[in-house]
Amino acid sequence: MKQKTILITGVAGLLGSRLADWIIENKPEYKVVGIDDLSGGFKENINSKVDFYKVNLINPKHKIDLCFKKNKFDYVFHFAAYAAEGLSPFIRQYNYDNNLKATARIVNECIKYDVKRLIFTSTLAVYGHGYGGIFNENQIPKPIDPYGVAKYACEMDIQIAGEQHGLDWCILRPHNVYGIKQNIWDKYRNVLGIWMYQKLNNLPITIYGDGSQTRAFSYIDDNLEPFWNAVVLSKASKEIINIGGIEEISINKACDILLEIMGEGEKIYLEGRHEVKHSIPTWQKSIDILDYKYKTTLKEGLTKMWNWAQQQPTRERFVWASYELDKGIYNFWKK
């Protein structure tokens, strides 16, 4: 009997590396193949049992089709992305290349090689401001930044592939995911990781605006089995599902919780960004279809992540050398 094979794109990042770990530990009958260009993740994150290909999905010289032809994937988890939502208005071309165009390439290969189901991780950014801050899967998305636009375009393209080419899919909308193996060295994304980097480097803890913005944070390990259920359960076919934390927490409160764990530090407030004020996703669909369980409180998850962060090597922080657009750039990102 042929061993079933899984492809995970973005396998060196938070979602991809931790899902690979989970599959290898819990579903050893599956072979895991991973691709990543290591631009936002690290080789050290990748489980040694993953068959790894260093591939850039935008570079036409990187023959992703050969990877599909050789492995004949049963299922594909497409996690590869650059999720710097706040920076996306200043790196539009990069944003669309690495989110929309990269996804189109994966969709093409899934169609050509008869992948049984594609799992795509979208984002709550597709909702924009939502309806009174509430984000429900039945709402018509109205993103407010190029990152959300790119992800919504990916969602629509995947659905068209389903209608026209018979590609089965499930679209997940995770939110504010954090945990072990997250990139804490990127200046532009992952607020909890940014704070940990600042603490480790004796820098002040920065908050954009007044900190009253609310988010629902999601510890990565709570999402792993639901991710798997999205690919193997028939009831997840062609569904769009919010997935992640269910507790609404202000940025100020999240910062206080983390400082309680890390030890006191200086906290400073910077200018506000163009962003959604309140992000409150519904979660019932993830429970009904994916058997999602909110197990890890923010304090518990941050304690685990901080213990891990303190053991990490010293890495150079990623900073853009230049932006595509400087006009309107926030003072804290100016060169």
Tab-separated table of C-alpha atoms in Angstrom:
chain	number	residue	atom	x	y	z
A	1	MET	CA	0.000	0.000	0.000
A	2	LYS	CA	1.412	3.396	-1.045
A	3	GLN	CA	2.340	5.653	1.849
A	4	LYS	CA	0.256	8.822	1.837
A	5	THR	CA	2.206	12.033	1.448
A	6	ILE	CA	1.598	15.512	2.852
A	7	LEU	CA	3.108	18.756	1.568
A	8	ILE	CA	3.516	21.692	3.943
A	9	THR	CA	4.586	25.010	2.431
A	10	GLY	CA	6.204	27.420	4.860
A	11	VAL	CA	7.506	24.445	6.825
A	12	ALA	CA	10.185	26.507	8.594
A	13	GLY	CA	7.647	28.935	10.032
A	14	LEU	CA	5.481	28.686	13.118
A	15	LEU	CA	2.429	26.958	11.658
A	16	GLY	CA	4.294	24.729	9.236
A	17	SER	CA	7.023	23.518	11.564
A	18	ARG	CA	4.673	22.762	14.443
A	19	LEU	CA	2.158	20.955	12.225
A	20	ALA	CA	4.995	18.864	10.785
A	21	ASP	CA	6.035	17.957	14.335
A	22	TRP	CA	2.448	16.981	15.176
A	23	ILE	CA	1.933	14.809	12.093
A	24	ILE	CA	5.256	13.007	12.549
A	25	GLU	CA	4.419	12.313	16.200
A	26	ASN	CA	0.738	11.416	15.795
A	27	LYS	CA	0.353	10.165	12.210
A	28	PRO	CA	3.563	8.248	11.438
A	29	GLU	CA	1.888	6.488	8.506
A	30	TYR	CA	2.132	9.751	6.548
A	31	LYS	CA	5.268	11.056	4.867
A	32	VAL	CA	5.804	14.788	5.350
A	33	VAL	CA	7.446	16.879	2.644
A	34	GLY	CA	8.139	20.531	3.362
A	35	ILE	CA	9.147	23.511	1.269
A	36	ASP	CA	10.354	26.919	2.416
A	37	ASP	CA	12.718	29.600	1.130
A	38	LEU	CA	13.899	30.339	4.693
A	39	SER	CA	13.190	34.058	4.270
A	40	GLY	CA	10.998	34.187	7.376
A	41	GLY	CA	11.608	30.843	9.062
A	42	PHE	CA	14.646	28.891	10.179
A	43	LYS	CA	16.111	25.546	9.139
A	44	GLU	CA	16.457	24.643	12.824
A	45	ASN	CA	12.653	24.687	13.147
A	46	ILE	CA	12.212	21.844	10.664
A	47	ASN	CA	11.789	18.335	12.034
A	48	SER	CA	14.633	16.064	10.899
A	49	LYS	CA	12.074	13.570	9.534
A	50	VAL	CA	10.679	16.106	7.060
A	51	ASP	CA	11.824	15.685	3.458
A	52	PHE	CA	12.818	19.333	2.969
A	53	TYR	CA	13.138	21.307	-0.259
A	54	LYS	CA	14.458	24.866	-0.228
A	55	VAL	CA	12.100	26.471	-2.729
A	56	ASN	CA	11.026	30.031	-3.474
A	57	LEU	CA	7.515	29.993	-4.874
A	58	ILE	CA	8.067	33.203	-6.840
A	59	ASN	CA	11.325	32.225	-8.530
A	60	PRO	CA	10.498	30.436	-11.831
A	61	LYS	CA	13.878	28.703	-11.700
A	62	HIS	CA	12.705	26.784	-8.643
A	63	LYS	CA	10.849	23.881	-10.197
A	64	ILE	CA	8.015	23.292	-7.762
A	65	ASP	CA	6.290	21.118	-10.368
A	66	LEU	CA	9.104	18.574	-10.106
A	67	CYS	CA	8.466	18.328	-6.370
A	68	PHE	CA	4.763	17.641	-7.025
A	69	LYS	CA	5.513	15.158	-9.815
A	70	LYS	CA	7.998	13.207	-7.709
A	71	ASN	CA	5.946	13.006	-4.507
A	72	LYS	CA	2.359	12.798	-5.806
A	73	PHE	CA	0.942	14.549	-2.751
A	74	ASP	CA	-2.354	13.429	-1.290
A	75	TYR	CA	-2.892	16.622	0.680
A	76	VAL	CA	-1.340	20.091	0.703
A	77	PHE	CA	-1.194	22.588	3.568
A	78	HIS	CA	-0.324	25.962	2.077
A	79	PHE	CA	1.033	28.079	4.948
A	80	ALA	CA	3.789	30.006	3.121
A	81	ALA	CA	3.138	33.759	3.305
A	82	TYR	CA	4.548	37.078	4.434
A	83	ALA	CA	2.092	38.214	7.067
A	84	ALA	CA	3.267	41.742	7.846
A	85	GLU	CA	-0.210	43.237	7.644
A	86	GLY	CA	0.695	46.724	8.862
A	87	LEU	CA	3.671	46.960	6.498
A	88	SER	CA	1.793	45.708	3.442
A	89	PRO	CA	0.751	49.196	2.165
A	90	PHE	CA	4.445	50.032	1.850
A	91	ILE	CA	5.539	46.776	0.159
A	92	ARG	CA	2.579	46.172	-2.151
A	93	GLN	CA	4.413	44.299	-4.892
A	94	TYR	CA	6.244	42.063	-2.433
A	95	ASN	CA	2.968	41.422	-0.620
A	96	TYR	CA	1.120	40.349	-3.767
A	97	ASP	CA	4.052	38.308	-5.052
A	98	ASN	CA	4.537	36.337	-1.856
A	99	ASN	CA	0.895	35.910	-0.956
A	100	LEU	CA	-1.256	35.955	-4.103
A	101	LYS	CA	1.138	34.911	-6.878
A	102	ALA	CA	2.761	32.220	-4.722
A	103	THR	CA	-0.657	30.778	-3.906
A	104	ALA	CA	-1.650	30.737	-7.580
A	105	ARG	CA	1.398	28.611	-8.298
A	106	ILE	CA	0.445	26.115	-5.588
A	107	VAL	CA	-3.161	25.993	-6.829
A	108	ASN	CA	-1.956	25.208	-10.353
A	109	GLU	CA	0.142	22.286	-9.120
A	110	CYS	CA	-2.667	20.950	-6.921
A	111	ILE	CA	-4.957	20.866	-9.969
A	112	LYS	CA	-2.355	19.318	-12.280
A	113	TYR	CA	-1.397	16.540	-9.881
A	114	ASP	CA	-4.868	15.744	-8.508
A	115	VAL	CA	-4.287	16.693	-4.875
A	116	LYS	CA	-7.189	15.380	-2.808
A	117	ARG	CA	-7.573	18.559	-0.724
A	118	LEU	CA	-5.803	21.883	-0.354
A	119	ILE	CA	-5.789	23.556	3.064
A	120	PHE	CA	-5.172	27.279	2.804
A	121	THR	CA	-4.502	29.510	5.783
A	122	SER	CA	-6.074	32.861	5.159
A	123	THR	CA	-6.452	35.574	7.814
A	124	LEU	CA	-8.949	37.616	9.786
A	125	ALA	CA	-7.571	40.593	7.840
A	126	VAL	CA	-10.017	39.715	5.050
A	127	TYR	CA	-12.885	41.002	7.217
A	128	GLY	CA	-11.546	44.528	7.593
A	129	HIS	CA	-13.535	46.173	10.371
A	130	GLY	CA	-16.191	43.453	10.264
A	131	TYR	CA	-19.677	44.126	11.538
A	132	GLY	CA	-19.150	46.044	14.745
A	133	GLY	CA	-15.834	44.291	15.266
A	134	ILE	CA	-17.448	40.839	15.048
A	135	PHE	CA	-16.022	38.558	12.359
A	136	ASN	CA	-18.369	35.827	11.154
A	137	GLU	CA	-17.643	33.495	8.245
A	138	ASN	CA	-20.927	34.449	6.543
A	139	GLN	CA	-19.930	38.109	6.239
A	140	ILE	CA	-18.781	39.547	2.930
A	141	PRO	CA	-15.096	40.393	3.453
A	142	LYS	CA	-13.964	43.996	3.106
A	143	PRO	CA	-10.220	44.157	3.868
A	144	ILE	CA	-8.581	47.475	4.703
A	145	ASP	CA	-4.984	46.696	3.739
A	146	PRO	CA	-3.141	44.999	0.851
A	147	TYR	CA	-2.360	41.928	2.949
A	148	GLY	CA	-6.059	41.285	3.537
A	149	VAL	CA	-6.772	41.974	-0.141
A	150	ALA	CA	-4.147	39.418	-1.205
A	151	LYS	CA	-5.473	36.740	1.108
A	152	TYR	CA	-9.071	37.344	0.055
A	153	ALA	CA	-8.043	37.114	-3.600
A	154	CYS	CA	-6.379	33.773	-2.783
A	155	GLU	CA	-9.591	32.552	-1.172
A	156	MET	CA	-11.623	33.473	-4.249
A	157	ASP	CA	-9.119	31.887	-6.618
A	158	ILE	CA	-9.165	28.641	-4.666
A	159	GLN	CA	-12.952	28.560	-4.724
A	160	ILE	CA	-12.915	29.125	-8.491
A	161	ALA	CA	-10.453	26.227	-8.832
A	162	GLY	CA	-12.934	24.120	-6.917
A	163	GLU	CA	-15.817	25.063	-9.185
A	164	GLN	CA	-13.955	24.821	-12.481
A	165	HIS	CA	-11.360	22.121	-11.880
A	166	GLY	CA	-12.845	20.066	-9.050
A	167	LEU	CA	-10.143	20.951	-6.514
A	168	ASP	CA	-11.300	20.169	-2.982
A	169	TRP	CA	-10.334	22.762	-0.389
A	170	CYS	CA	-10.785	24.061	3.121
A	171	ILE	CA	-9.953	27.677	3.954
A	172	LEU	CA	-8.902	28.453	7.521
A	173	ARG	CA	-8.752	31.942	8.997
A	174	PRO	CA	-6.352	31.729	11.972
A	175	HIS	CA	-5.795	34.770	14.120
A	176	ASN	CA	-2.888	36.123	16.154
A	177	VAL	CA	-1.181	32.747	16.409
A	178	TYR	CA	1.868	32.591	18.659
A	179	GLY	CA	4.081	29.996	20.304
A	180	ILE	CA	7.285	28.012	20.183
A	181	LYS	CA	9.167	28.320	16.853
A	182	GLN	CA	7.706	31.726	16.008
A	183	ASN	CA	9.971	34.259	14.324
A	184	ILE	CA	10.681	36.799	17.070
A	185	TRP	CA	13.362	38.543	14.985
A	186	ASP	CA	11.059	40.305	12.508
A	187	LYS	CA	10.515	43.978	13.328
A	188	TYR	CA	7.194	44.201	11.507
A	189	ARG	CA	4.998	41.311	12.633
A	190	ASN	CA	4.098	39.052	15.561
A	191	VAL	CA	3.527	41.540	18.363
A	192	LEU	CA	4.144	39.065	21.183
A	193	GLY	CA	7.407	37.971	19.572
A	194	ILE	CA	8.426	41.602	19.052
A	195	TRP	CA	7.967	42.245	22.776
A	196	MET	CA	10.056	39.204	23.655
A	197	TYR	CA	12.838	40.353	21.335
A	198	GLN	CA	12.728	43.808	22.922
A	199	LYS	CA	12.966	42.361	26.411
A	200	LEU	CA	15.832	40.049	25.474
A	201	ASN	CA	17.722	43.004	23.994
A	202	ASN	CA	17.006	45.471	26.809
A	203	LEU	CA	14.806	47.629	24.604
A	204	PRO	CA	11.592	49.359	25.694
A	205	ILE	CA	8.335	47.507	25.019
A	206	THR	CA	6.479	49.354	22.264
A	207	ILE	CA	2.730	49.693	21.759
A	208	TYR	CA	1.145	51.334	18.730
A	209	GLY	CA	-1.614	53.779	19.595
A	210	ASP	CA	-3.229	53.670	23.029
A	211	GLY	CA	-3.234	49.865	23.371
A	212	SER	CA	-7.016	49.584	23.659
A	213	GLN	CA	-7.162	47.503	20.455
A	214	THR	CA	-8.520	44.020	21.123
A	215	ARG	CA	-7.381	40.728	19.662
A	216	ALA	CA	-8.056	37.013	20.204
A	217	PHE	CA	-4.664	35.342	20.592
A	218	SER	CA	-4.200	31.696	19.613
A	219	TYR	CA	-1.578	29.321	21.005
A	220	ILE	CA	-0.261	27.261	18.106
A	221	ASP	CA	-0.588	23.832	19.724
A	222	ASP	CA	-4.348	24.282	20.194
A	223	ASN	CA	-4.663	24.567	16.404
A	224	LEU	CA	-2.681	21.532	15.279
A	225	GLU	CA	-5.250	18.735	15.512
A	226	PRO	CA	-7.968	20.997	14.055
A	227	PHE	CA	-5.620	21.747	11.142
A	228	TRP	CA	-5.347	18.013	10.587
A	229	ASN	CA	-9.103	17.552	10.844
A	230	ALA	CA	-9.510	20.171	8.122
A	231	VAL	CA	-7.742	17.894	5.661
A	232	VAL	CA	-9.194	14.488	6.612
A	233	LEU	CA	-12.796	15.126	7.658
A	234	SER	CA	-15.386	15.092	4.885
A	235	LYS	CA	-17.476	17.754	6.652
A	236	ALA	CA	-14.603	20.236	6.301
A	237	SER	CA	-14.721	20.058	2.512
A	238	LYS	CA	-15.189	23.479	0.889
A	239	GLU	CA	-15.721	25.257	4.197
A	240	ILE	CA	-14.323	28.582	5.367
A	241	ILE	CA	-13.598	28.492	9.100
A	242	ASN	CA	-12.303	30.950	11.691
A	243	ILE	CA	-9.903	29.144	13.988
A	244	GLY	CA	-8.089	30.185	17.137
A	245	GLY	CA	-8.456	31.822	20.509
A	246	ILE	CA	-11.882	32.794	21.787
A	247	GLU	CA	-10.926	35.318	24.480
A	248	GLU	CA	-10.976	39.014	23.565
A	249	ILE	CA	-7.911	40.706	25.092
A	250	SER	CA	-6.654	44.271	24.728
A	251	ILE	CA	-3.109	44.932	23.587
A	252	ASN	CA	-2.492	46.660	26.930
A	253	LYS	CA	-3.686	43.597	28.826
A	254	ALA	CA	-1.626	41.225	26.686
A	255	CYS	CA	1.449	43.361	27.307
A	256	ASP	CA	0.838	43.381	31.070
A	257	ILE	CA	0.469	39.592	31.101
A	258	LEU	CA	3.738	39.148	29.234
A	259	LEU	CA	5.604	41.630	31.421
A	260	GLU	CA	4.383	39.729	34.473
A	261	ILE	CA	6.043	36.638	32.995
A	262	MET	CA	9.237	38.261	31.711
A	263	GLY	CA	9.758	40.752	34.522
A	264	GLU	CA	9.100	44.463	34.485
A	265	GLY	CA	10.293	46.633	31.627
A	266	GLU	CA	9.834	50.103	30.232
A	267	LYS	CA	6.673	50.459	28.138
A	268	ILE	CA	6.293	53.257	25.580
A	269	TYR	CA	3.411	54.245	23.308
A	270	LEU	CA	4.032	55.120	19.664
A	271	GLU	CA	1.819	56.624	16.982
A	272	GLY	CA	-1.205	54.595	15.958
A	273	ARG	CA	-1.326	52.581	12.755
A	274	HIS	CA	-3.990	52.115	10.102
A	275	GLU	CA	-5.488	48.950	11.571
A	276	VAL	CA	-8.654	47.310	12.809
A	277	LYS	CA	-9.589	48.495	16.299
A	278	HIS	CA	-11.412	45.388	17.512
A	279	SER	CA	-11.004	41.871	16.171
A	280	ILE	CA	-13.567	39.484	17.620
A	281	PRO	CA	-13.932	36.293	15.556
A	282	THR	CA	-16.753	33.812	15.994
A	283	TRP	CA	-15.562	30.285	16.774
A	284	GLN	CA	-18.552	27.927	16.816
A	285	LYS	CA	-17.893	26.635	13.316
A	286	SER	CA	-14.377	25.534	14.275
A	287	ILE	CA	-15.834	23.584	17.202
A	288	ASP	CA	-18.605	21.950	15.163
A	289	ILE	CA	-16.487	20.999	12.149
A	290	LEU	CA	-12.872	20.760	13.345
A	291	ASP	CA	-13.393	19.854	17.015
A	292	TYR	CA	-11.390	22.908	18.055
A	293	LYS	CA	-10.748	23.230	21.790
A	294	TYR	CA	-9.438	26.356	23.478
A	295	LYS	CA	-7.021	24.749	25.929
A	296	THR	CA	-4.248	27.263	26.490
A	297	THR	CA	-4.775	30.631	28.149
A	298	LEU	CA	-2.649	33.536	27.033
A	299	LYS	CA	-0.619	33.450	30.242
A	300	GLU	CA	0.045	29.715	29.899
A	301	GLY	CA	1.015	30.012	26.237
A	302	LEU	CA	3.249	33.025	26.769
A	303	THR	CA	5.025	31.295	29.646
A	304	LYS	CA	5.897	28.382	27.357
A	305	MET	CA	6.971	30.676	24.548
A	306	TRP	CA	9.098	32.885	26.812
A	307	ASN	CA	10.887	29.855	28.262
A	308	TRP	CA	11.668	28.791	24.684
A	309	ALA	CA	12.668	32.309	23.552
A	310	GLN	CA	15.300	32.605	26.276
A	311	GLN	CA	17.033	29.503	24.893
A	312	GLN	CA	17.274	30.790	21.318
A	313	PRO	CA	20.531	31.820	19.673
A	314	THR	CA	21.328	35.454	19.035
A	315	ARG	CA	20.051	36.310	15.574
A	316	GLU	CA	20.266	39.482	13.546
A	317	ARG	CA	16.912	41.244	13.480
A	318	PHE	CA	15.253	41.455	10.087
A	319	VAL	CA	14.868	45.058	8.924
A	320	TRP	CA	13.903	46.127	5.415
A	321	ALA	CA	16.757	48.003	3.719
A	322	SER	CA	14.198	50.084	1.832
A	323	TYR	CA	10.475	50.106	1.185
A	324	GLU	CA	8.633	50.251	-2.099
A	325	LEU	CA	6.775	53.300	-0.811
A	326	ASP	CA	8.061	55.756	1.789
A	327	LYS	CA	5.195	58.221	1.622
A	328	GLY	CA	3.088	57.908	4.764
A	329	ILE	CA	5.436	55.455	6.485
A	330	TYR	CA	5.149	55.512	10.264
A	331	ASN	CA	7.876	57.271	12.202
A	332	PHE	CA	8.885	54.069	13.993
A	333	TRP	CA	9.657	52.398	10.623
A	334	LYS	CA	11.359	55.339	8.921
A	335	LYS	CA	14.945	54.880	7.793
